[in-house]
Amino acid sequence: MTAPDEQRTREFESEALPHLDALYGLGLRLTGGDESAAQDLVQETMLRAYRAWDSFELGSNCRSWLMTILRNTFINDYRKRKNRPASVDYDEIAERPVFMDAKTTDPEGKFFSRLIDREVITAIEGLPIDFRIPLVLADVEGLGYQDIADLFELPVGTVKSRLFRARRRLQRVLYEYAIEMGYIR
Amino acid sequence: MSESDVGKGEAKEMISCQEALEKVYEYLDGELGSPDQEKVREHVKICRQCYPLFDFERAFLDFVREKGFADEASDELLERVQAIVRDSG
């Protein structure tokens, strides 16, 4: 390694590597908890980031820069898999708000706070892929509907409807889990 | 809202509970443009059926936002990435 290369590597290691665990967390949410796929995704992200390191402005938000690379890497790959079987039977999704069932026992949704982090993460990762991705991008990453639609090249109405169903499905899963665990009666 | 209120003053502009319910997430996400955002807000402010439901949904979204992101450590991954950086450098 030449001296400038060494400095570049040191810079990358001190700026980018501390975000590895956060990237892996996002990778796991997007891949539905597939550790091997998430590791490959983060590795590919870091490789791209390292190659593009000269375009990163030191002092700007490195975490958000890396998250964007990871998201784009993931979505490019997702869009390439054209012959995916339909992963969701849309008709089977219950859309009844959990509130209707919980309003007499827990109208404020206090049971949510009794769930532990791992239970919530598992429920998110267990959503069908077409529902999981919009939910992760909107609720975990904070993207707007239009941003998600642009990423997927989908109409914004489709994103809206998938996100709606994803949330209803997630709250249903969490509610049923909370009943099972005795967090709610 | 009672039936006798229908058609009186501002109440005649009220959207139905069904409409409000369909837009709950768009509303809470701030994704409804004007005037729909205001229409839903007006409905929820007045409707005793919808108000607690919207509160519940808001609590749910806040909860997902708070819990949905967690860092995950992997020593193997760190080693892999460090190796890439050194090999590429």
PDB file of C-alpha atoms in Angstrom:
ATOM      1  CA  MET A   1       0.000   0.000   0.000  1.00  0.00           C
ATOM      2  CA  THR A   2       1.186   3.471  -0.770  1.00  0.00           C
ATOM      3  CA  ALA A   3       0.907   6.191   1.859  1.00  0.00           C
ATOM      4  CA  PRO A   4      -2.272   7.790   0.368  1.00  0.00           C
ATOM      5  CA  ASP A   5      -3.868   4.344   0.116  1.00  0.00           C
ATOM      6  CA  GLU A   6      -3.059   3.661   3.725  1.00  0.00           C
ATOM      7  CA  GLN A   7      -4.584   6.911   4.787  1.00  0.00           C
ATOM      8  CA  ARG A   8      -7.681   6.176   2.703  1.00  0.00           C
ATOM      9  CA  THR A   9      -8.014   2.756   4.331  1.00  0.00           C
ATOM     10  CA  ARG A  10      -7.544   4.180   7.805  1.00  0.00           C
ATOM     11  CA  GLU A  11     -10.146   6.826   7.108  1.00  0.00           C
ATOM     12  CA  PHE A  12     -12.607   4.249   5.831  1.00  0.00           C
ATOM     13  CA  GLU A  13     -12.021   1.990   8.788  1.00  0.00           C
ATOM     14  CA  SER A  14     -12.546   4.730  11.325  1.00  0.00           C
ATOM     15  CA  GLU A  15     -15.539   6.355   9.591  1.00  0.00           C
ATOM     16  CA  ALA A  16     -17.431   3.471   7.994  1.00  0.00           C
ATOM     17  CA  LEU A  17     -16.719   0.378  10.068  1.00  0.00           C
ATOM     18  CA  PRO A  18     -18.422   1.690  13.230  1.00  0.00           C
ATOM     19  CA  HIS A  19     -21.711   1.535  11.289  1.00  0.00           C
ATOM     20  CA  LEU A  20     -21.352  -2.132  10.450  1.00  0.00           C
ATOM     21  CA  ASP A  21     -23.745  -3.352  13.157  1.00  0.00           C
ATOM     22  CA  ALA A  22     -26.396  -0.843  12.103  1.00  0.00           C
ATOM     23  CA  LEU A  23     -26.043  -1.885   8.457  1.00  0.00           C
ATOM     24  CA  TYR A  24     -26.304  -5.520   9.415  1.00  0.00           C
ATOM     25  CA  GLY A  25     -29.443  -4.770  11.432  1.00  0.00           C
ATOM     26  CA  LEU A  26     -31.065  -3.119   8.431  1.00  0.00           C
ATOM     27  CA  GLY A  27     -29.831  -5.954   6.201  1.00  0.00           C
ATOM     28  CA  LEU A  28     -31.491  -8.509   8.457  1.00  0.00           C
ATOM     29  CA  ARG A  29     -34.795  -6.608   8.476  1.00  0.00           C
ATOM     30  CA  LEU A  30     -34.796  -6.347   4.674  1.00  0.00           C
ATOM     31  CA  THR A  31     -33.798  -9.956   4.020  1.00  0.00           C
ATOM     32  CA  GLY A  32     -36.303 -11.288   6.550  1.00  0.00           C
ATOM     33  CA  GLY A  33     -33.679 -12.394   9.051  1.00  0.00           C
ATOM     34  CA  ASP A  34     -31.590 -14.350   6.535  1.00  0.00           C
ATOM     35  CA  GLU A  35     -28.152 -14.046   8.159  1.00  0.00           C
ATOM     36  CA  SER A  36     -26.206 -15.259   5.184  1.00  0.00           C
ATOM     37  CA  ALA A  37     -28.032 -12.979   2.710  1.00  0.00           C
ATOM     38  CA  ALA A  38     -27.721 -10.043   5.102  1.00  0.00           C
ATOM     39  CA  GLN A  39     -23.975 -10.600   5.506  1.00  0.00           C
ATOM     40  CA  ASP A  40     -23.504 -10.750   1.744  1.00  0.00           C
ATOM     41  CA  LEU A  41     -25.552  -7.592   1.382  1.00  0.00           C
ATOM     42  CA  VAL A  42     -23.483  -5.702   3.947  1.00  0.00           C
ATOM     43  CA  GLN A  43     -20.252  -6.994   2.448  1.00  0.00           C
ATOM     44  CA  GLU A  44     -21.312  -5.825  -1.031  1.00  0.00           C
ATOM     45  CA  THR A  45     -22.354  -2.485   0.451  1.00  0.00           C
ATOM     46  CA  MET A  46     -18.993  -2.006   2.143  1.00  0.00           C
ATOM     47  CA  LEU A  47     -17.137  -2.945  -1.012  1.00  0.00           C
ATOM     48  CA  ARG A  48     -19.096  -0.374  -3.018  1.00  0.00           C
ATOM     49  CA  ALA A  49     -18.632   2.194  -0.303  1.00  0.00           C
ATOM     50  CA  TYR A  50     -14.913   1.615  -0.187  1.00  0.00           C
ATOM     51  CA  ARG A  51     -14.615   1.974  -3.960  1.00  0.00           C
ATOM     52  CA  ALA A  52     -16.636   5.178  -3.830  1.00  0.00           C
ATOM     53  CA  TRP A  53     -14.914   6.476  -0.716  1.00  0.00           C
ATOM     54  CA  ASP A  54     -13.364   9.429  -2.571  1.00  0.00           C
ATOM     55  CA  SER A  55     -16.860  10.733  -3.285  1.00  0.00           C
ATOM     56  CA  PHE A  56     -17.797  10.671   0.399  1.00  0.00           C
ATOM     57  CA  GLU A  57     -17.425  14.025   2.010  1.00  0.00           C
ATOM     58  CA  LEU A  58     -15.713  13.645   5.345  1.00  0.00           C
ATOM     59  CA  GLY A  59     -17.791  15.155   8.105  1.00  0.00           C
ATOM     60  CA  SER A  60     -21.113  14.477   6.387  1.00  0.00           C
ATOM     61  CA  ASN A  61     -23.435  11.738   7.629  1.00  0.00           C
ATOM     62  CA  CYS A  62     -21.584   8.513   6.937  1.00  0.00           C
ATOM     63  CA  ARG A  63     -24.250   6.271   8.391  1.00  0.00           C
ATOM     64  CA  SER A  64     -26.938   7.667   6.144  1.00  0.00           C
ATOM     65  CA  TRP A  65     -24.592   7.474   3.114  1.00  0.00           C
ATOM     66  CA  LEU A  66     -23.934   3.785   3.840  1.00  0.00           C
ATOM     67  CA  MET A  67     -27.605   3.037   4.474  1.00  0.00           C
ATOM     68  CA  THR A  68     -28.460   4.492   1.064  1.00  0.00           C
ATOM     69  CA  ILE A  69     -25.871   2.289  -0.621  1.00  0.00           C
ATOM     70  CA  LEU A  70     -27.199  -0.759   1.203  1.00  0.00           C
ATOM     71  CA  ARG A  71     -30.798   0.045   0.276  1.00  0.00           C
ATOM     72  CA  ASN A  72     -29.946   0.567  -3.376  1.00  0.00           C
ATOM     73  CA  THR A  73     -27.873  -2.599  -3.498  1.00  0.00           C
ATOM     74  CA  PHE A  74     -30.710  -4.575  -1.985  1.00  0.00           C
ATOM     75  CA  ILE A  75     -33.398  -3.132  -4.214  1.00  0.00           C
ATOM     76  CA  ASN A  76     -31.405  -3.594  -7.420  1.00  0.00           C
ATOM     77  CA  ASP A  77     -31.067  -7.222  -6.547  1.00  0.00           C
ATOM     78  CA  TYR A  78     -34.731  -7.508  -5.590  1.00  0.00           C
ATOM     79  CA  ARG A  79     -35.852  -6.006  -8.886  1.00  0.00           C
ATOM     80  CA  LYS A  80     -33.591  -8.334 -10.856  1.00  0.00           C
ATOM     81  CA  ARG A  81     -35.397 -11.377  -9.550  1.00  0.00           C
ATOM     82  CA  LYS A  82     -38.217 -11.038 -12.024  1.00  0.00           C
ATOM     83  CA  ASN A  83     -39.576 -14.540 -11.887  1.00  0.00           C
ATOM     84  CA  ARG A  84     -40.322 -14.492  -8.235  1.00  0.00           C
ATOM     85  CA  PRO A  85     -43.510 -16.304  -7.404  1.00  0.00           C
ATOM     86  CA  ALA A  86     -46.171 -14.070  -5.894  1.00  0.00           C
ATOM     87  CA  SER A  87     -45.176 -14.081  -2.262  1.00  0.00           C
ATOM     88  CA  VAL A  88     -48.454 -12.858  -0.887  1.00  0.00           C
ATOM     89  CA  ASP A  89     -51.981 -13.987  -1.271  1.00  0.00           C
ATOM     90  CA  TYR A  90     -53.526 -10.579  -0.920  1.00  0.00           C
ATOM     91  CA  ASP A  91     -57.010 -11.924  -0.305  1.00  0.00           C
ATOM     92  CA  GLU A  92     -55.955 -13.744   2.799  1.00  0.00           C
ATOM     93  CA  ILE A  93     -54.693 -10.715   4.609  1.00  0.00           C
ATOM     94  CA  ALA A  94     -56.883  -9.689   7.469  1.00  0.00           C
ATOM     95  CA  GLU A  95     -57.256  -5.952   7.500  1.00  0.00           C
ATOM     96  CA  ARG A  96     -59.467  -5.651  10.520  1.00  0.00           C
ATOM     97  CA  PRO A  97     -57.820  -3.153  12.851  1.00  0.00           C
ATOM     98  CA  VAL A  98     -56.590  -4.778  16.051  1.00  0.00           C
ATOM     99  CA  PHE A  99     -58.173  -1.863  17.874  1.00  0.00           C
ATOM    100  CA  MET A 100     -61.603  -3.382  17.199  1.00  0.00           C
ATOM    101  CA  ASP A 101     -60.591  -6.442  19.202  1.00  0.00           C
ATOM    102  CA  ALA A 102     -58.534  -4.669  21.837  1.00  0.00           C
ATOM    103  CA  LYS A 103     -60.782  -1.705  22.557  1.00  0.00           C
ATOM    104  CA  THR A 104     -62.485  -3.231  25.553  1.00  0.00           C
ATOM    105  CA  THR A 105     -59.369  -4.680  27.175  1.00  0.00           C
ATOM    106  CA  ASP A 106     -56.550  -2.411  26.020  1.00  0.00           C
ATOM    107  CA  PRO A 107     -57.817   0.567  24.011  1.00  0.00           C
ATOM    108  CA  GLU A 108     -54.536   2.446  24.293  1.00  0.00           C
ATOM    109  CA  GLY A 109     -52.413  -0.408  23.003  1.00  0.00           C
ATOM    110  CA  LYS A 110     -50.392  -0.682  26.188  1.00  0.00           C
ATOM    111  CA  PHE A 111     -49.586  -4.284  25.341  1.00  0.00           C
ATOM    112  CA  PHE A 112     -47.196  -3.083  22.651  1.00  0.00           C
ATOM    113  CA  SER A 113     -44.763  -1.826  25.252  1.00  0.00           C
ATOM    114  CA  ARG A 114     -44.761  -5.190  26.990  1.00  0.00           C
ATOM    115  CA  LEU A 115     -43.382  -6.914  23.922  1.00  0.00           C
ATOM    116  CA  ILE A 116     -39.635  -7.295  23.948  1.00  0.00           C
ATOM    117  CA  ASP A 117     -37.493  -6.012  21.093  1.00  0.00           C
ATOM    118  CA  ARG A 118     -36.665  -9.447  19.749  1.00  0.00           C
ATOM    119  CA  GLU A 119     -40.351 -10.358  19.450  1.00  0.00           C
ATOM    120  CA  VAL A 120     -41.008  -7.262  17.408  1.00  0.00           C
ATOM    121  CA  ILE A 121     -37.993  -7.776  15.173  1.00  0.00           C
ATOM    122  CA  THR A 122     -39.000 -11.397  14.558  1.00  0.00           C
ATOM    123  CA  ALA A 123     -42.519 -10.303  13.626  1.00  0.00           C
ATOM    124  CA  ILE A 124     -41.202  -7.701  11.164  1.00  0.00           C
ATOM    125  CA  GLU A 125     -38.765 -10.148   9.631  1.00  0.00           C
ATOM    126  CA  GLY A 126     -41.541 -12.715   9.311  1.00  0.00           C
ATOM    127  CA  LEU A 127     -43.716 -10.523   7.080  1.00  0.00           C
ATOM    128  CA  PRO A 128     -43.980 -11.544   3.413  1.00  0.00           C
ATOM    129  CA  ILE A 129     -41.318  -9.756   1.384  1.00  0.00           C
ATOM    130  CA  ASP A 130     -43.675  -7.477  -0.588  1.00  0.00           C
ATOM    131  CA  PHE A 131     -45.075  -6.189   2.680  1.00  0.00           C
ATOM    132  CA  ARG A 132     -41.902  -6.242   4.692  1.00  0.00           C
ATOM    133  CA  ILE A 133     -39.827  -4.030   2.442  1.00  0.00           C
ATOM    134  CA  PRO A 134     -42.194  -1.040   2.297  1.00  0.00           C
ATOM    135  CA  LEU A 135     -42.707  -1.321   6.065  1.00  0.00           C
ATOM    136  CA  VAL A 136     -38.989  -1.415   6.798  1.00  0.00           C
ATOM    137  CA  LEU A 137     -38.317   1.492   4.459  1.00  0.00           C
ATOM    138  CA  ALA A 138     -41.167   3.593   5.842  1.00  0.00           C
ATOM    139  CA  ASP A 139     -41.121   2.754   9.532  1.00  0.00           C
ATOM    140  CA  VAL A 140     -37.552   1.745  10.188  1.00  0.00           C
ATOM    141  CA  GLU A 141     -35.832   4.057   7.723  1.00  0.00           C
ATOM    142  CA  GLY A 142     -38.382   6.857   7.656  1.00  0.00           C
ATOM    143  CA  LEU A 143     -38.765   7.139   3.877  1.00  0.00           C
ATOM    144  CA  GLY A 144     -41.836   8.780   2.343  1.00  0.00           C
ATOM    145  CA  TYR A 145     -44.291   6.991   0.034  1.00  0.00           C
ATOM    146  CA  GLN A 146     -42.927   8.644  -3.093  1.00  0.00           C
ATOM    147  CA  ASP A 147     -39.331   7.727  -2.244  1.00  0.00           C
ATOM    148  CA  ILE A 148     -40.316   4.084  -1.809  1.00  0.00           C
ATOM    149  CA  ALA A 149     -42.332   4.132  -5.037  1.00  0.00           C
ATOM    150  CA  ASP A 150     -39.336   5.560  -6.908  1.00  0.00           C
ATOM    151  CA  LEU A 151     -36.998   2.938  -5.499  1.00  0.00           C
ATOM    152  CA  PHE A 152     -39.284   0.111  -6.597  1.00  0.00           C
ATOM    153  CA  GLU A 153     -40.537   1.753  -9.769  1.00  0.00           C
ATOM    154  CA  LEU A 154     -44.046   1.096  -8.513  1.00  0.00           C
ATOM    155  CA  PRO A 155     -47.086   3.383  -8.486  1.00  0.00           C
ATOM    156  CA  VAL A 156     -47.368   5.258  -5.217  1.00  0.00           C
ATOM    157  CA  GLY A 157     -50.861   3.764  -4.735  1.00  0.00           C
ATOM    158  CA  THR A 158     -49.364   0.278  -4.691  1.00  0.00           C
ATOM    159  CA  VAL A 159     -46.840   1.289  -2.057  1.00  0.00           C
ATOM    160  CA  LYS A 160     -49.594   2.855   0.002  1.00  0.00           C
ATOM    161  CA  SER A 161     -51.735  -0.253  -0.134  1.00  0.00           C
ATOM    162  CA  ARG A 162     -48.856  -2.621   0.669  1.00  0.00           C
ATOM    163  CA  LEU A 163     -47.759  -0.478   3.562  1.00  0.00           C
ATOM    164  CA  PHE A 164     -51.307  -0.364   4.890  1.00  0.00           C
ATOM    165  CA  ARG A 165     -51.616  -4.139   4.733  1.00  0.00           C
ATOM    166  CA  ALA A 166     -48.122  -4.646   6.142  1.00  0.00           C
ATOM    167  CA  ARG A 167     -48.897  -2.578   9.204  1.00  0.00           C
ATOM    168  CA  ARG A 168     -52.249  -4.215   9.804  1.00  0.00           C
ATOM    169  CA  ARG A 169     -50.668  -7.611   9.459  1.00  0.00           C
ATOM    170  CA  LEU A 170     -47.811  -6.728  11.798  1.00  0.00           C
ATOM    171  CA  GLN A 171     -50.138  -5.406  14.479  1.00  0.00           C
ATOM    172  CA  ARG A 172     -52.266  -8.534  14.166  1.00  0.00           C
ATOM    173  CA  VAL A 173     -49.217 -10.771  14.590  1.00  0.00           C
ATOM    174  CA  LEU A 174     -48.051  -8.775  17.612  1.00  0.00           C
ATOM    175  CA  TYR A 175     -51.525  -8.776  19.129  1.00  0.00           C
ATOM    176  CA  GLU A 176     -51.900 -12.517  18.795  1.00  0.00           C
ATOM    177  CA  TYR A 177     -48.450 -13.005  20.205  1.00  0.00           C
ATOM    178  CA  ALA A 178     -49.276 -10.735  23.144  1.00  0.00           C
ATOM    179  CA  ILE A 179     -52.385 -12.808  23.884  1.00  0.00           C
ATOM    180  CA  GLU A 180     -50.411 -16.021  23.653  1.00  0.00           C
ATOM    181  CA  MET A 181     -47.806 -14.675  26.068  1.00  0.00           C
ATOM    182  CA  GLY A 182     -50.450 -13.402  28.470  1.00  0.00           C
ATOM    183  CA  TYR A 183     -49.487  -9.739  27.936  1.00  0.00           C
ATOM    184  CA  ILE A 184     -53.105  -9.063  27.149  1.00  0.00           C
ATOM    185  CA  ARG A 185     -56.343 -10.836  27.981  1.00  0.00           C
TER     186      ARG A 185
ATOM    187  CA  MET B   1     -71.963  12.477  15.536  1.00  0.00           C
ATOM    188  CA  SER B   2     -75.713  11.984  15.762  1.00  0.00           C
ATOM    189  CA  GLU B   3     -77.927  11.847  12.683  1.00  0.00           C
ATOM    190  CA  SER B   4     -79.523  15.119  13.619  1.00  0.00           C
ATOM    191  CA  ASP B   5     -76.168  16.846  13.123  1.00  0.00           C
ATOM    192  CA  VAL B   6     -75.930  15.793   9.497  1.00  0.00           C
ATOM    193  CA  GLY B   7     -76.386  18.670   7.137  1.00  0.00           C
ATOM    194  CA  LYS B   8     -75.957  21.305   9.823  1.00  0.00           C
ATOM    195  CA  GLY B   9     -73.304  23.890   9.156  1.00  0.00           C
ATOM    196  CA  GLU B  10     -69.745  22.562   8.896  1.00  0.00           C
ATOM    197  CA  ALA B  11     -70.829  19.036   9.738  1.00  0.00           C
ATOM    198  CA  LYS B  12     -72.143  18.527   6.228  1.00  0.00           C
ATOM    199  CA  GLU B  13     -68.526  18.470   4.993  1.00  0.00           C
ATOM    200  CA  MET B  14     -67.680  15.558   7.297  1.00  0.00           C
ATOM    201  CA  ILE B  15     -66.202  12.508   5.675  1.00  0.00           C
ATOM    202  CA  SER B  16     -67.503   9.111   6.774  1.00  0.00           C
ATOM    203  CA  CYS B  17     -65.843   6.900   9.359  1.00  0.00           C
ATOM    204  CA  GLN B  18     -65.053   4.440   6.587  1.00  0.00           C
ATOM    205  CA  GLU B  19     -63.220   7.096   4.592  1.00  0.00           C
ATOM    206  CA  ALA B  20     -61.319   8.247   7.657  1.00  0.00           C
ATOM    207  CA  LEU B  21     -60.389   4.679   8.491  1.00  0.00           C
ATOM    208  CA  GLU B  22     -59.054   4.003   4.996  1.00  0.00           C
ATOM    209  CA  LYS B  23     -56.795   7.028   5.277  1.00  0.00           C
ATOM    210  CA  VAL B  24     -55.572   6.489   8.814  1.00  0.00           C
ATOM    211  CA  TYR B  25     -51.952   5.706   7.939  1.00  0.00           C
ATOM    212  CA  GLU B  26     -51.686   8.301   5.205  1.00  0.00           C
ATOM    213  CA  TYR B  27     -52.981  10.810   7.705  1.00  0.00           C
ATOM    214  CA  LEU B  28     -50.607   9.767  10.481  1.00  0.00           C
ATOM    215  CA  ASP B  29     -47.698   9.689   8.020  1.00  0.00           C
ATOM    216  CA  GLY B  30     -48.539  13.223   6.908  1.00  0.00           C
ATOM    217  CA  GLU B  31     -48.894  11.936   3.362  1.00  0.00           C
ATOM    218  CA  LEU B  32     -52.365  13.288   2.681  1.00  0.00           C
ATOM    219  CA  GLY B  33     -52.224  16.571   0.874  1.00  0.00           C
ATOM    220  CA  SER B  34     -54.527  19.452   1.579  1.00  0.00           C
ATOM    221  CA  PRO B  35     -57.531  19.393   1.857  1.00  0.00           C
ATOM    222  CA  ASP B  36     -57.739  15.667   2.724  1.00  0.00           C
ATOM    223  CA  GLN B  37     -55.453  16.023   5.726  1.00  0.00           C
ATOM    224  CA  GLU B  38     -57.799  18.666   7.163  1.00  0.00           C
ATOM    225  CA  LYS B  39     -60.903  16.605   6.375  1.00  0.00           C
ATOM    226  CA  VAL B  40     -59.557  13.625   8.284  1.00  0.00           C
ATOM    227  CA  ARG B  41     -58.402  15.834  11.141  1.00  0.00           C
ATOM    228  CA  GLU B  42     -61.843  17.409  11.410  1.00  0.00           C
ATOM    229  CA  HIS B  43     -63.487  13.995  11.429  1.00  0.00           C
ATOM    230  CA  VAL B  44     -61.200  12.545  14.075  1.00  0.00           C
ATOM    231  CA  LYS B  45     -61.555  15.619  16.258  1.00  0.00           C
ATOM    232  CA  ILE B  46     -65.315  15.180  16.395  1.00  0.00           C
ATOM    233  CA  CYS B  47     -65.880  11.447  15.980  1.00  0.00           C
ATOM    234  CA  ARG B  48     -65.845   9.517  19.233  1.00  0.00           C
ATOM    235  CA  GLN B  49     -65.581   6.226  17.354  1.00  0.00           C
ATOM    236  CA  CYS B  50     -62.515   7.165  15.346  1.00  0.00           C
ATOM    237  CA  TYR B  51     -60.597   9.220  17.853  1.00  0.00           C
ATOM    238  CA  PRO B  52     -59.451   6.302  20.042  1.00  0.00           C
ATOM    239  CA  LEU B  53     -58.711   4.182  16.990  1.00  0.00           C
ATOM    240  CA  PHE B  54     -56.458   6.860  15.542  1.00  0.00           C
ATOM    241  CA  ASP B  55     -54.703   7.156  18.899  1.00  0.00           C
ATOM    242  CA  PHE B  56     -54.189   3.416  18.971  1.00  0.00           C
ATOM    243  CA  GLU B  57     -52.751   3.401  15.463  1.00  0.00           C
ATOM    244  CA  ARG B  58     -50.466   6.281  16.331  1.00  0.00           C
ATOM    245  CA  ALA B  59     -49.186   4.402  19.376  1.00  0.00           C
ATOM    246  CA  PHE B  60     -48.599   1.372  17.168  1.00  0.00           C
ATOM    247  CA  LEU B  61     -46.589   3.324  14.572  1.00  0.00           C
ATOM    248  CA  ASP B  62     -44.515   5.050  17.249  1.00  0.00           C
ATOM    249  CA  PHE B  63     -43.838   1.673  18.726  1.00  0.00           C
ATOM    250  CA  VAL B  64     -42.715   0.112  15.424  1.00  0.00           C
ATOM    251  CA  ARG B  65     -40.461   3.094  14.735  1.00  0.00           C
ATOM    252  CA  GLU B  66     -38.884   2.766  18.141  1.00  0.00           C
ATOM    253  CA  LYS B  67     -38.427  -0.999  18.127  1.00  0.00           C
ATOM    254  CA  GLY B  68     -38.001  -1.835  14.466  1.00  0.00           C
ATOM    255  CA  PHE B  69     -34.392  -0.869  14.288  1.00  0.00           C
ATOM    256  CA  ALA B  70     -31.787  -2.709  16.246  1.00  0.00           C
ATOM    257  CA  ASP B  71     -28.103  -3.053  15.553  1.00  0.00           C
ATOM    258  CA  GLU B  72     -26.886  -6.591  15.110  1.00  0.00           C
ATOM    259  CA  ALA B  73     -23.318  -7.634  15.682  1.00  0.00           C
ATOM    260  CA  SER B  74     -21.436 -10.226  13.704  1.00  0.00           C
ATOM    261  CA  ASP B  75     -17.722 -10.833  14.298  1.00  0.00           C
ATOM    262  CA  GLU B  76     -17.506 -12.902  11.169  1.00  0.00           C
ATOM    263  CA  LEU B  77     -18.896 -10.046   9.114  1.00  0.00           C
ATOM    264  CA  LEU B  78     -16.441  -7.574  10.605  1.00  0.00           C
ATOM    265  CA  GLU B  79     -13.551  -9.844   9.682  1.00  0.00           C
ATOM    266  CA  ARG B  80     -14.877 -10.283   6.161  1.00  0.00           C
ATOM    267  CA  VAL B  81     -15.233  -6.556   5.625  1.00  0.00           C
ATOM    268  CA  GLN B  82     -11.822  -5.762   7.096  1.00  0.00           C
ATOM    269  CA  ALA B  83     -10.296  -8.306   4.727  1.00  0.00           C
ATOM    270  CA  ILE B  84     -12.031  -6.704   1.724  1.00  0.00           C
ATOM    271  CA  VAL B  85     -10.748  -3.274   2.655  1.00  0.00           C
ATOM    272  CA  ARG B  86      -7.182  -4.498   3.066  1.00  0.00           C
ATOM    273  CA  ASP B  87      -7.231  -6.570  -0.111  1.00  0.00           C
ATOM    274  CA  SER B  88      -8.661  -3.750  -2.151  1.00  0.00           C
ATOM    275  CA  GLY B  89      -6.308  -1.154  -0.723  1.00  0.00           C
TER     276      GLY B  89
END
